[in-house]
Tab-separated table of C-alpha atoms and ligand atoms in Angstrom:
chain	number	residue	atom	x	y	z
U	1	UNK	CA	0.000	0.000	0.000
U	2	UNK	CA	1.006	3.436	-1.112
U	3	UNK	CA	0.240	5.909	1.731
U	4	UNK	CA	-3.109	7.387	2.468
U	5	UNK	CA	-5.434	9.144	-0.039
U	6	UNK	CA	-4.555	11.853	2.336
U	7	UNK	CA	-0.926	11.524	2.390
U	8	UNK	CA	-0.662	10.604	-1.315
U	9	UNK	CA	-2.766	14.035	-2.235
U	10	UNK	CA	-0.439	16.223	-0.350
U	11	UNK	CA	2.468	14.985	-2.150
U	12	UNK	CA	0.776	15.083	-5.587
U	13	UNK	CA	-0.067	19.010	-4.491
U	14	UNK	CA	3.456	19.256	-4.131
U	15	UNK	CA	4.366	18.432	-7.580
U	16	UNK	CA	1.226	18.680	-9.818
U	17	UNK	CA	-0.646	21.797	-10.322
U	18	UNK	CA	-4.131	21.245	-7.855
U	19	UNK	CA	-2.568	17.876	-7.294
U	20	UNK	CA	-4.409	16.488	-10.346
U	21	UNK	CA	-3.848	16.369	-14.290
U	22	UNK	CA	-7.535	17.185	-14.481
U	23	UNK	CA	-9.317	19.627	-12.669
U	24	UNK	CA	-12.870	17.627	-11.366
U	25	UNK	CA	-10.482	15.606	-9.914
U	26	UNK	CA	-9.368	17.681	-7.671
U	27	UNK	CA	-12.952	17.574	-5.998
U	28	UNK	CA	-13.173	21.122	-5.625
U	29	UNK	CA	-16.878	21.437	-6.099
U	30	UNK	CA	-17.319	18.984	-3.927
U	31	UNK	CA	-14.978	19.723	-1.027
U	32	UNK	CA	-12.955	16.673	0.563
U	33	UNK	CA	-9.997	15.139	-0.549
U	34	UNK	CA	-10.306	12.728	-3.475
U	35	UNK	CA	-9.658	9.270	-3.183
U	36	UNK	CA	-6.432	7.579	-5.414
U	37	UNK	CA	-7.216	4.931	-7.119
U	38	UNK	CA	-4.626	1.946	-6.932
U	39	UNK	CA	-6.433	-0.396	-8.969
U	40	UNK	CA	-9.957	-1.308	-10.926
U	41	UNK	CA	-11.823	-4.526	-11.832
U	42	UNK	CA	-15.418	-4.912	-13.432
U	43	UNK	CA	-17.659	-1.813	-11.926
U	44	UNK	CA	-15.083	-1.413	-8.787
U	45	UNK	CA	-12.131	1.037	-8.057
U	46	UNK	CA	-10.203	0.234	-4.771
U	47	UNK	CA	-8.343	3.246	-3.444
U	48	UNK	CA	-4.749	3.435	-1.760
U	49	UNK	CA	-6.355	2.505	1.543
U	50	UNK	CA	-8.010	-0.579	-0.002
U	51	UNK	CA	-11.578	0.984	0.420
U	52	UNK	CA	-13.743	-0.450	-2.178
U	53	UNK	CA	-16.226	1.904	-4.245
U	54	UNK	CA	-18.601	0.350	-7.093
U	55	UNK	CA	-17.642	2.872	-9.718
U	56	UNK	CA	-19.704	5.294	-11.956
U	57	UNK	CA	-17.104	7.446	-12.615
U	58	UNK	CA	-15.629	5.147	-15.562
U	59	UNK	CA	-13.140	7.723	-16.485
U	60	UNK	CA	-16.165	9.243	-17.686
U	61	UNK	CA	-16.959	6.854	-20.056
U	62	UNK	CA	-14.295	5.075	-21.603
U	63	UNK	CA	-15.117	1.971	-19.300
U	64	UNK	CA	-18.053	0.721	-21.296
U	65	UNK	CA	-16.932	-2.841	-20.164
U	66	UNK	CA	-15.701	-1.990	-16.967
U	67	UNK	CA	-11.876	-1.317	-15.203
U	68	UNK	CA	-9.588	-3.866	-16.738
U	69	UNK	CA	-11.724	-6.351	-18.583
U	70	UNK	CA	-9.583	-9.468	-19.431
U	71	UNK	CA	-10.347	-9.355	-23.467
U	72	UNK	CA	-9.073	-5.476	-23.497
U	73	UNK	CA	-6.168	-6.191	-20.834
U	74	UNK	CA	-5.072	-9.086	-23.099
U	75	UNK	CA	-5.357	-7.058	-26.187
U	76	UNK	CA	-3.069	-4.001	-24.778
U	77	UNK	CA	-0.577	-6.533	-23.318
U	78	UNK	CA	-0.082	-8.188	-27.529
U	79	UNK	CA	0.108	-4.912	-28.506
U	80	UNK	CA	3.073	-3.617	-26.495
U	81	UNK	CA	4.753	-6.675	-27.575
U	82	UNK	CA	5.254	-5.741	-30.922
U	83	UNK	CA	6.288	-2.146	-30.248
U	84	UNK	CA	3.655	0.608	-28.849
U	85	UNK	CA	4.634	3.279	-31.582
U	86	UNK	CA	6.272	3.794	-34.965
U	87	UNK	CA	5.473	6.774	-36.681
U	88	UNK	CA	4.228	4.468	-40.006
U	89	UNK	CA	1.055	3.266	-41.018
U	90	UNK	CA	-0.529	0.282	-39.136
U	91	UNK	CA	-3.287	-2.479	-40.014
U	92	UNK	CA	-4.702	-1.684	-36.192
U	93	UNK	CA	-5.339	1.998	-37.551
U	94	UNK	CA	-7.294	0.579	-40.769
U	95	UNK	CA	-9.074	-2.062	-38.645
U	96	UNK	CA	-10.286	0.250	-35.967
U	97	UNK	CA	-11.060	2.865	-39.210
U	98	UNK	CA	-13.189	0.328	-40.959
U	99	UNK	CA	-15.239	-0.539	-37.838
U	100	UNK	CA	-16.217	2.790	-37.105
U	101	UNK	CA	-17.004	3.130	-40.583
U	102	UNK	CA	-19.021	-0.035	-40.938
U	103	UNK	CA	-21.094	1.196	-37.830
U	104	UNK	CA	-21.572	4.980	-38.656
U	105	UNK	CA	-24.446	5.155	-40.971
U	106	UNK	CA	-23.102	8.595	-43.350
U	107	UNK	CA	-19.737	8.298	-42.252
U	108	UNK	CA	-16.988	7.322	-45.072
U	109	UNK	CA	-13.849	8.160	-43.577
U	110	UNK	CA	-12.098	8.996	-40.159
U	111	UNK	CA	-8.850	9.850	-38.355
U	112	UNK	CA	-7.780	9.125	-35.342
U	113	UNK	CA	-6.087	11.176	-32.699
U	114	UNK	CA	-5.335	10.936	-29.149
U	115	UNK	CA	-8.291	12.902	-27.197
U	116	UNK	CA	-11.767	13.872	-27.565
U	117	UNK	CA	-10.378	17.559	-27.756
U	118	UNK	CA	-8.231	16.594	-30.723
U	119	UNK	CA	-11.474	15.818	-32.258
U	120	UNK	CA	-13.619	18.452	-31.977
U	121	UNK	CA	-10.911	20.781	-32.666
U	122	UNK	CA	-9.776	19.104	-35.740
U	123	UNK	CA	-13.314	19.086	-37.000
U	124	UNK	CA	-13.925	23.017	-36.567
U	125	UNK	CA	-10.732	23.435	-38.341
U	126	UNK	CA	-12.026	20.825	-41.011
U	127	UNK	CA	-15.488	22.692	-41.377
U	128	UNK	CA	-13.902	26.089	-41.429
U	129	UNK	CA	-11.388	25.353	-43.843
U	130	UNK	CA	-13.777	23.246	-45.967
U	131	UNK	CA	-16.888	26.281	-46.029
U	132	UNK	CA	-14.396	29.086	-46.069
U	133	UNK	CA	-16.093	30.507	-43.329
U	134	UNK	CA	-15.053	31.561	-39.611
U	135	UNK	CA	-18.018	31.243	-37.174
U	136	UNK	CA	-19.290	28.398	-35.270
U	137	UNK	CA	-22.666	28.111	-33.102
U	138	UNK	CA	-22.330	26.019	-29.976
U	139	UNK	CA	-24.782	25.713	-27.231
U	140	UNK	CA	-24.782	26.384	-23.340
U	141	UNK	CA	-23.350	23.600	-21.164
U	142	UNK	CA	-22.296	21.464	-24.260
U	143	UNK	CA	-18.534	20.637	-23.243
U	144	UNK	CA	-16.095	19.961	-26.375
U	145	UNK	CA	-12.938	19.982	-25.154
U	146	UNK	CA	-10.327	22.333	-23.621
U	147	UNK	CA	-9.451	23.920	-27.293
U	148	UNK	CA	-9.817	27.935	-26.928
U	149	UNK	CA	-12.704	28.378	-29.601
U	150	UNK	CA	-14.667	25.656	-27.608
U	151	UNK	CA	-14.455	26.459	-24.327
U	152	UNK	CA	-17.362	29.496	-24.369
U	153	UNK	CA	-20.063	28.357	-22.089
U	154	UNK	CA	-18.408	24.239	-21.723
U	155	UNK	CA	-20.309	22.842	-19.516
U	156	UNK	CA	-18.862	20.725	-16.946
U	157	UNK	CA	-15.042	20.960	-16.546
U	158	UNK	CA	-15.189	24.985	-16.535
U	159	UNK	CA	-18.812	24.778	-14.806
U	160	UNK	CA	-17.538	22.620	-11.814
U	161	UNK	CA	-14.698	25.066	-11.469
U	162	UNK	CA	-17.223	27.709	-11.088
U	163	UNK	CA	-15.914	29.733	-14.206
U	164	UNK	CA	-18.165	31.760	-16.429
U	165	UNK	CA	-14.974	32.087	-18.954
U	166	UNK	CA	-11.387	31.013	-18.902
U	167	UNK	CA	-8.329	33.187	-18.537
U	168	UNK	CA	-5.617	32.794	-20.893
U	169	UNK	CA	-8.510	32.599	-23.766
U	170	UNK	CA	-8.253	35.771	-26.234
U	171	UNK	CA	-11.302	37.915	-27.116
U	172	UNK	CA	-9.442	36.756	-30.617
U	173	UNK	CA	-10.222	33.217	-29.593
U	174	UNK	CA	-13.458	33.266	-29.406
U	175	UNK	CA	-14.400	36.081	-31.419
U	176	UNK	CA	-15.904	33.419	-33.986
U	177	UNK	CA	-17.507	30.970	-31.584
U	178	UNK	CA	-21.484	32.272	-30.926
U	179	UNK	CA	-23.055	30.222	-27.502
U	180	UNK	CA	-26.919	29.326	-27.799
U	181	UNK	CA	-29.075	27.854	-25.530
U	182	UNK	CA	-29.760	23.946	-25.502
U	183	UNK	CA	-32.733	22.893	-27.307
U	184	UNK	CA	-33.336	25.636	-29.021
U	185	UNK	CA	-32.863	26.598	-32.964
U	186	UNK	CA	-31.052	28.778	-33.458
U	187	UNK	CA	-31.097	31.450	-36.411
U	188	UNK	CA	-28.176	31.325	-38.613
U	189	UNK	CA	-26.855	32.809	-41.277
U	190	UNK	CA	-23.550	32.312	-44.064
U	191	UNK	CA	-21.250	33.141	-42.297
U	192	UNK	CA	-21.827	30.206	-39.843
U	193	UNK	CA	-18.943	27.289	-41.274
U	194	UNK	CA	-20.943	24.524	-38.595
U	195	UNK	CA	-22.974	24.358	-36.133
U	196	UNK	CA	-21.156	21.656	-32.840
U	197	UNK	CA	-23.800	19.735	-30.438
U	198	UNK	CA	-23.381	16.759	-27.884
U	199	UNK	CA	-26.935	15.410	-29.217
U	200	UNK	CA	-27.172	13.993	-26.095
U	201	UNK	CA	-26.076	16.736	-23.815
U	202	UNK	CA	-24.098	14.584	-21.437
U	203	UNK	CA	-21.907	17.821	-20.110
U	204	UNK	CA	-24.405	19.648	-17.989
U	205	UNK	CA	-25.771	16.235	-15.686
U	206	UNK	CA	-27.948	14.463	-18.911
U	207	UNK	CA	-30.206	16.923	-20.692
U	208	UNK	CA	-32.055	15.218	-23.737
U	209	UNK	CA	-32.383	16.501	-27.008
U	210	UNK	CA	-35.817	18.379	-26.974
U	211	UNK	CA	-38.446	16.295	-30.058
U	212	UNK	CA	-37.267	17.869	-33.217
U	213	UNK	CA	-33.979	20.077	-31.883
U	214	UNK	CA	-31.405	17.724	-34.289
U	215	UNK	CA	-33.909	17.339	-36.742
U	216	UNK	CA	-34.189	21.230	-36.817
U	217	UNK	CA	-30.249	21.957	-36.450
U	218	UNK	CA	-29.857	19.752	-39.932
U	219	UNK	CA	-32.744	21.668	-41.319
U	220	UNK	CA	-31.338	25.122	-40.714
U	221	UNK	CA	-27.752	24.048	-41.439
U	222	UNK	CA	-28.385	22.728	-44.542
U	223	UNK	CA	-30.847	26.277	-45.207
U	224	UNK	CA	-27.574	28.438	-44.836
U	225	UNK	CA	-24.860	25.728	-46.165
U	226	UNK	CA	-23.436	25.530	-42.720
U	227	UNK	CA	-22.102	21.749	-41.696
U	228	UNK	CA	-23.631	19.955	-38.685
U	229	UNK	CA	-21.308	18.402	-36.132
U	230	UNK	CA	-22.430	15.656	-33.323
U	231	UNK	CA	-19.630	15.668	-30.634
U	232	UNK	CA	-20.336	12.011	-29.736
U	233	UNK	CA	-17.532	11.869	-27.510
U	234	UNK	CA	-19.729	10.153	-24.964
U	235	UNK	CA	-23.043	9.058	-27.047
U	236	UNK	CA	-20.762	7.792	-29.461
U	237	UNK	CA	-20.500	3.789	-29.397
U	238	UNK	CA	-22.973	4.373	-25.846
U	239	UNK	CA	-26.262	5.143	-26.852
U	240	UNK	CA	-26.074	2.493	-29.473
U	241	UNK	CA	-23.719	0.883	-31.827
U	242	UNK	CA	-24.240	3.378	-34.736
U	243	UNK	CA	-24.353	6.433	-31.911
U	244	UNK	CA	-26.324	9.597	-31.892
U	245	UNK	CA	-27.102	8.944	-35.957
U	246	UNK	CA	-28.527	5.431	-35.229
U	247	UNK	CA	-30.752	6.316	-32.544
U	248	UNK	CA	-32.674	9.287	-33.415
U	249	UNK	CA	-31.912	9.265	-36.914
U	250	UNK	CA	-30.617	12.270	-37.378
U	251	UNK	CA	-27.111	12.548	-39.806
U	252	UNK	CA	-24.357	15.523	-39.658
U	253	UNK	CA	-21.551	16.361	-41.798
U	254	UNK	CA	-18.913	15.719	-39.260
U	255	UNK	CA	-18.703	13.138	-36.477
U	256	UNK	CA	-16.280	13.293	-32.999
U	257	UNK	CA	-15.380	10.767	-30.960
U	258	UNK	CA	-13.843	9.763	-28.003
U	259	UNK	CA	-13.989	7.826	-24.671
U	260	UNK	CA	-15.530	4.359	-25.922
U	261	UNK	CA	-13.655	4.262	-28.878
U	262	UNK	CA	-9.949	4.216	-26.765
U	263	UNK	CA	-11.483	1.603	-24.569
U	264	UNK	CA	-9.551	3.216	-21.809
U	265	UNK	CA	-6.914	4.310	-23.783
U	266	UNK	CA	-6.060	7.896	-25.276
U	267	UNK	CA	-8.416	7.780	-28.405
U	268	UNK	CA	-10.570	10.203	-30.533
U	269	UNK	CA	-11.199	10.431	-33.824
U	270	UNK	CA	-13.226	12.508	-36.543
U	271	UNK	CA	-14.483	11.534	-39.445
U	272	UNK	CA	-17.759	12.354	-42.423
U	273	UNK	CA	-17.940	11.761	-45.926
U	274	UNK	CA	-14.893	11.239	-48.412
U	275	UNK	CA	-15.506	14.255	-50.288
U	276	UNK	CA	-15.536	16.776	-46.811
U	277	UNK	CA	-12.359	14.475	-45.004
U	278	UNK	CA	-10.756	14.939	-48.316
U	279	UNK	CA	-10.063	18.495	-47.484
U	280	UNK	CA	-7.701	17.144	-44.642
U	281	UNK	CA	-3.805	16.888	-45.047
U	282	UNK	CA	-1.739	15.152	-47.067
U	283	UNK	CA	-4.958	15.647	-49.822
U	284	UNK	CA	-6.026	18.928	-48.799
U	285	UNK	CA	-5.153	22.345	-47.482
U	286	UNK	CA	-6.577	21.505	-43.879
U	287	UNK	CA	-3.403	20.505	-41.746
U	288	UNK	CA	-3.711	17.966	-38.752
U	289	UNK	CA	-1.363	15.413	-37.146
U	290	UNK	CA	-0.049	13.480	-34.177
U	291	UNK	CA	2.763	11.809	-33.835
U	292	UNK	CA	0.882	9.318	-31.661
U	293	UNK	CA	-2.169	9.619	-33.814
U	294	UNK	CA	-3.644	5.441	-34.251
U	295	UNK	CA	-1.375	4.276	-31.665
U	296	UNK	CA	-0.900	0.507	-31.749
U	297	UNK	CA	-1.597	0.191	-28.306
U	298	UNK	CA	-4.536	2.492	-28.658
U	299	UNK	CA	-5.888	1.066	-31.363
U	300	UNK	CA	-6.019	-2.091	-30.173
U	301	UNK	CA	-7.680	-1.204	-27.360
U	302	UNK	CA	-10.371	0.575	-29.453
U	303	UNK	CA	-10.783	-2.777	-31.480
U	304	UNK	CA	-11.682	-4.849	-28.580
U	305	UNK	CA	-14.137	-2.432	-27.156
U	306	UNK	CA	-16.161	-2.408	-30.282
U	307	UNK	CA	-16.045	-5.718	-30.635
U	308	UNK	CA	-17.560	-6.736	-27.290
U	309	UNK	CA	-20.493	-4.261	-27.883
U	310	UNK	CA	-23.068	-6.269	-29.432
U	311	UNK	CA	-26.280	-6.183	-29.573
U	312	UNK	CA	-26.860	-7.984	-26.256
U	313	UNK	CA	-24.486	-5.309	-24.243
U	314	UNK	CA	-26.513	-2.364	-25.370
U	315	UNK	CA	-29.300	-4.159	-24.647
U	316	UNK	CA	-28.096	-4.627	-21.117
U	317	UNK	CA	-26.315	-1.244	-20.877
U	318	UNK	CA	-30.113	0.323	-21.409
U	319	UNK	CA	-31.319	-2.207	-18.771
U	320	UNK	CA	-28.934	-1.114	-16.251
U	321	UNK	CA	-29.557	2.418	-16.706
U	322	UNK	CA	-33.344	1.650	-16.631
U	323	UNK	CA	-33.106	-0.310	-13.079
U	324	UNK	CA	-30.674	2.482	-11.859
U	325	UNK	CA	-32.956	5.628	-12.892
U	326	UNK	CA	-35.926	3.516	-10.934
U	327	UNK	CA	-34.302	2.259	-8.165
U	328	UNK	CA	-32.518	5.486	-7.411
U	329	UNK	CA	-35.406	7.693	-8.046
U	330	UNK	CA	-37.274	5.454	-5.481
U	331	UNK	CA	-34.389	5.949	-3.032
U	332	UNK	CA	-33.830	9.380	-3.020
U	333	UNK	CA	-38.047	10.173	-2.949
U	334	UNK	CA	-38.377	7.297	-0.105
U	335	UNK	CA	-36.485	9.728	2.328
U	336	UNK	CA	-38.125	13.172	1.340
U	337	UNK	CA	-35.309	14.207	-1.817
U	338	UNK	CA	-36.971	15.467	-4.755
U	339	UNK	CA	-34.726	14.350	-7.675
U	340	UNK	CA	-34.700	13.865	-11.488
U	341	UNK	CA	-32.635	10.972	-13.146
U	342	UNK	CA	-33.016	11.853	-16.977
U	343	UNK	CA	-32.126	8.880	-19.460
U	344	UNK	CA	-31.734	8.575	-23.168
U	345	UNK	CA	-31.446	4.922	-23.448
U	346	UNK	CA	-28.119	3.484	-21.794
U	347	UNK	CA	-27.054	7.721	-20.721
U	348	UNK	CA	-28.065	8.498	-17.574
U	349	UNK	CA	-27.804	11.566	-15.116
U	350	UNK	CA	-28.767	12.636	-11.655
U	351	UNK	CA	-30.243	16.046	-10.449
U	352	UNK	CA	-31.484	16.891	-7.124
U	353	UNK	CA	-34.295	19.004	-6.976
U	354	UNK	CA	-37.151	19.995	-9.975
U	355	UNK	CA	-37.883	20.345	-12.360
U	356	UNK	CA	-36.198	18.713	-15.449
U	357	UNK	CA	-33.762	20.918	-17.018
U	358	UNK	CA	-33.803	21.245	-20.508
U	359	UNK	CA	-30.983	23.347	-20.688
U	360	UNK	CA	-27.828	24.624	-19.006
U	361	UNK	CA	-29.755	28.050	-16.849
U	362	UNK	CA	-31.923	25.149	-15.473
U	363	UNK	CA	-29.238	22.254	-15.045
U	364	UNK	CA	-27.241	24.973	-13.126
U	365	UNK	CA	-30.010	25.717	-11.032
U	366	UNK	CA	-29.931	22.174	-10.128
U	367	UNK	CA	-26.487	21.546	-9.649
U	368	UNK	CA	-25.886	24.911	-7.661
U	369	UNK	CA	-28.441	23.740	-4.890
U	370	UNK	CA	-26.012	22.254	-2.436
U	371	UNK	CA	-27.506	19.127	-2.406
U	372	UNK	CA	-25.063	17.147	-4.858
U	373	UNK	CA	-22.003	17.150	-2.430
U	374	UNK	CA	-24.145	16.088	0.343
U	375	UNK	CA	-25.393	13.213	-1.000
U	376	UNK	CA	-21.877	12.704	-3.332
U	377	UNK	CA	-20.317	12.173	0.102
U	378	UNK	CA	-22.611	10.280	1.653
U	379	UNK	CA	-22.541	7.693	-1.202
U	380	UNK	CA	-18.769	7.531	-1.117
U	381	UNK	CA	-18.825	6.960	2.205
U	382	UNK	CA	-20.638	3.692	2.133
U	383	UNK	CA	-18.837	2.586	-1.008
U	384	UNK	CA	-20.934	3.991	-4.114
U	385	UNK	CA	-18.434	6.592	-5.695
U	386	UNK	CA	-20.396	9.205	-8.660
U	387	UNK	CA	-18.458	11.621	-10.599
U	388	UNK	CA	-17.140	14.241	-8.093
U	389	UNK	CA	-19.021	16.983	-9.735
U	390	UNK	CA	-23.021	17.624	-10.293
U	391	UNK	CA	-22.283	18.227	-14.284
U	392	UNK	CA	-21.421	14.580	-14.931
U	393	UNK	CA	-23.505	11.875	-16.008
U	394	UNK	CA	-23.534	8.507	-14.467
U	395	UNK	CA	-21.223	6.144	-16.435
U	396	UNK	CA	-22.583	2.426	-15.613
U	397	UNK	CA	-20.780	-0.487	-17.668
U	398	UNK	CA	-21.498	-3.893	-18.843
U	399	UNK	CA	-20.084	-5.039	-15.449
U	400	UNK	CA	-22.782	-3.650	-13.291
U	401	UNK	CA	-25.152	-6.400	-12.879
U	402	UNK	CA	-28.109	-7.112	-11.190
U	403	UNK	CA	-26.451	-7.458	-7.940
U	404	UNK	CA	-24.319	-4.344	-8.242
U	405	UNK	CA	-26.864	-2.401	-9.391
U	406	UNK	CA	-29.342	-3.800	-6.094
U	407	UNK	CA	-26.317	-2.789	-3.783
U	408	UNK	CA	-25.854	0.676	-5.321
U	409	UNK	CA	-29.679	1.130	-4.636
U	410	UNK	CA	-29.617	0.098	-1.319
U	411	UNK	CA	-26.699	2.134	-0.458
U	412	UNK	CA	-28.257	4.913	-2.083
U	413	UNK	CA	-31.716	4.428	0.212
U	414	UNK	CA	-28.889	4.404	3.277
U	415	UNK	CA	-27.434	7.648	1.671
U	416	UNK	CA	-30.217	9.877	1.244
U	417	UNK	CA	-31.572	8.790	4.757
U	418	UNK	CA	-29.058	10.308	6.357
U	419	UNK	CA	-28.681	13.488	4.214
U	420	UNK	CA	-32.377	13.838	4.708
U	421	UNK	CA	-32.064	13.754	8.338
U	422	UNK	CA	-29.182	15.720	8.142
U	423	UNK	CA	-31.291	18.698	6.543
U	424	UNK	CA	-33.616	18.315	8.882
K	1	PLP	C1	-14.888	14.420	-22.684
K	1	PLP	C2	-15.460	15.177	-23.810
K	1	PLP	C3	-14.651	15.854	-24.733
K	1	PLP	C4	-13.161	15.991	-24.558
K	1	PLP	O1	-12.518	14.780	-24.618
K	1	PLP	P1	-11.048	14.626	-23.945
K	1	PLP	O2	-10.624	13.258	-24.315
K	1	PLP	O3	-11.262	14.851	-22.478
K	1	PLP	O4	-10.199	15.687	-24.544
K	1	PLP	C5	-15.257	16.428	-25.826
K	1	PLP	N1	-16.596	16.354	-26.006
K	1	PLP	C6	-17.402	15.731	-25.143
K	1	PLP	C7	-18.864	15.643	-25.413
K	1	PLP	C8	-16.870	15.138	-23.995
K	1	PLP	O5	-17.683	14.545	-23.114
């Protein structure tokens, strides 16, 4: 054992800028020192004091199949064996690149890079430099990444820090990016090169896309010759195999991706038609690389994780997040907390309070209300451990089962028992 979580955090604030490499982390809005992980199997994390916690956080998201499933362990392990990177072309980078293809109704062609930032920032520079023009629309509480343009308004990594902006970002940077409320249509013109949207918003606890909001983004995109982006870093791969496009059958221009497709690994990608990726470096003007760009390693991980989502595991991913939406929502309301657990089939959040927010002024009404940390640290105290943060979704995997999920729900009842009394 490596020292207390305690011990281990002072150090780490010693050396490492808020102690962590990414701020949530930290567990600033939550207050309390964060527990380090030492190790992860199926839907636990133990921590350095060998405390057990059945684990939503699922590096938020990239644990579809849970911490350290055998198949993807195996895979990583063959990997490194032949060399983890080389700076040439792979047949791991065209396997992973025909599966996403094969499973992305619209989408002809992708590349791969090593974050979900990568991606979305790659695809604005794609869109502009395909349209020829400089702004792009994204909406309130929608989080794409850490890139300057994207930041405006992102949702939960600058909303848990309490920031309205971000210093260090231009006026220049963001003279081109215009923020619009979730859920809502917004009026565009040409001089909009694309419009971004998690069509799930996933960012801002789980906000669903309002009947007819993607339906009308393609509508008035297409109107002003503007391209569409879906930022499926997290519905990608979740919601169901084909993503965002497969379940509500809506199709963009330009698709992002992340989390899933790394399989725990550092992984995104972007990708559309041939004709629009053709205007990407070494064909066309629009430059992008990465010298670890379809890492072997990577890749392989990516491969494995697709593979083992059939059918059957979103069919029991959506199960899961069914029985946990119920079973919490009965456990919170059975001891006087009025809460809302939106889902979109296997995505699922948690707000305390009402009503449903159906964009980011109401999630943040939500989230600001005090009651998340309470009940965030009376779960981790009996072993259930959420995101430390009230923007995140819940992040269940193929490894919560029946039983886990009955345990988290009767730890939960437990929970909210004693922050009721508590408030009392
Ligand atoms: C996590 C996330 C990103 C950024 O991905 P990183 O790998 O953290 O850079 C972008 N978009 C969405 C929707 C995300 O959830």
């Amino acid at each position: 054992m490596s020292g207390s979580n305690a011990s281990l955090f002072e150090r780490a604030l010693r050396v490492i800028p808020g102690g962590v490499n990414s701020p949530v982390r930290a567990f600033g809005s939550v207050g309390g020192t964060p527990y380090f992980v030492e190790r992860g199997e199926g839907p636990y994390v133990w921590d350095a004091e060998g405390r057990r916690y059945i684990d939503y956080v699922q590096s938020y998201g990239p644990g579809i199949l849970g911490h350290a499933h055998p198949v993807i362990v195996e895979a990583v392990a063959c990997a490194a064996g032949d060399g983890t990177s080389f700076g040439a072309p792979t047949e791991a980078e065209v396997i992973l690149a025909e599966m996403v293809v094969d499973r992305i109704t619209g989408l002809d062609s992708v590349r791969f890079v090593s974050s979900g930032t990568e991606a979305t920032m790659s695809a604005i520079r794609l869109a502009r430099g395909a349209t020829g023009r400089s702004r792009i629309v994204k909406f309130a509480g929608c989080y794409h990444g850490h890139s300057d343009a994207l930041l405006a308004a992102g949702g939960s990594g600058v909303a848990n820090q309490g920031l309205t902006g971000c210093d260090g970002v231009t006026d220049g940077a963001v003279a081109d990016t215009v923020v619009a409320p979730y859920n809502v249509v917004p009026e565009l013109d040409d001089t909009v090169a694309a419009v971004i949207v998690e069509p799930v918003a996933a960012n801002m606890g789980l906000v669903a896309p309002a009947p007819g909001f993607l339906e009308g983004l393609r509508t008035a995109c297409d109107a002003v010759g503007a391209l569409l982006i879906f930022d499926e870093v997290i519905t990608g791969f979740r919601l169901a195999r084909g993503g965002a496009t497969d379940f509500f059958g809506v199709m963009p221009d330009l698709w992002c991706f992340g989390k899933v497709i790394g399989g725990g690994l550092p992984v995104g990608a972007f990708g559309g038609g041939t004709d629009l990726m053709s205007n990407l470096a070494p064909i066309g003007g629009v430059y992008q690389a990465g010298t670890l760009s379809g890492n072997p390693l990577a890749m392989a991980a990516g491969r494995a994780t697709l593979e083992l989502l059939d059918d059957d595991a979103y069919r029991r991913l959506t199960s899961t997040a069914e029985s946990l939406a119920g079973g919490l929502t009965e456990a919170f309301t059975a001891a006087g907390l009025t809460c809302v657990l939106p889902r979109v089939g296997s995505l699922l959040g948690v707000f305390f309070g009402q009503p449903r927010p159906v964009d980011f002024d109401e999630a943040q009404l939500l989230a600001e209300n005090g009651l998340y940390p309470r009940i965030f640290h009376a779960l981790l105290e009996r072993g259930v451990a959420l995101a430390p943060g009230a923007y995140e979704a819940l992040f269940p995997s193929i490894a919560h089962d029946e039983a886990v999920v009955d345990e988290t729900v009767s730890i939960a009842a437990d929970a909210a028992a004693a922050v009721a009394s508590d408030l009392l």
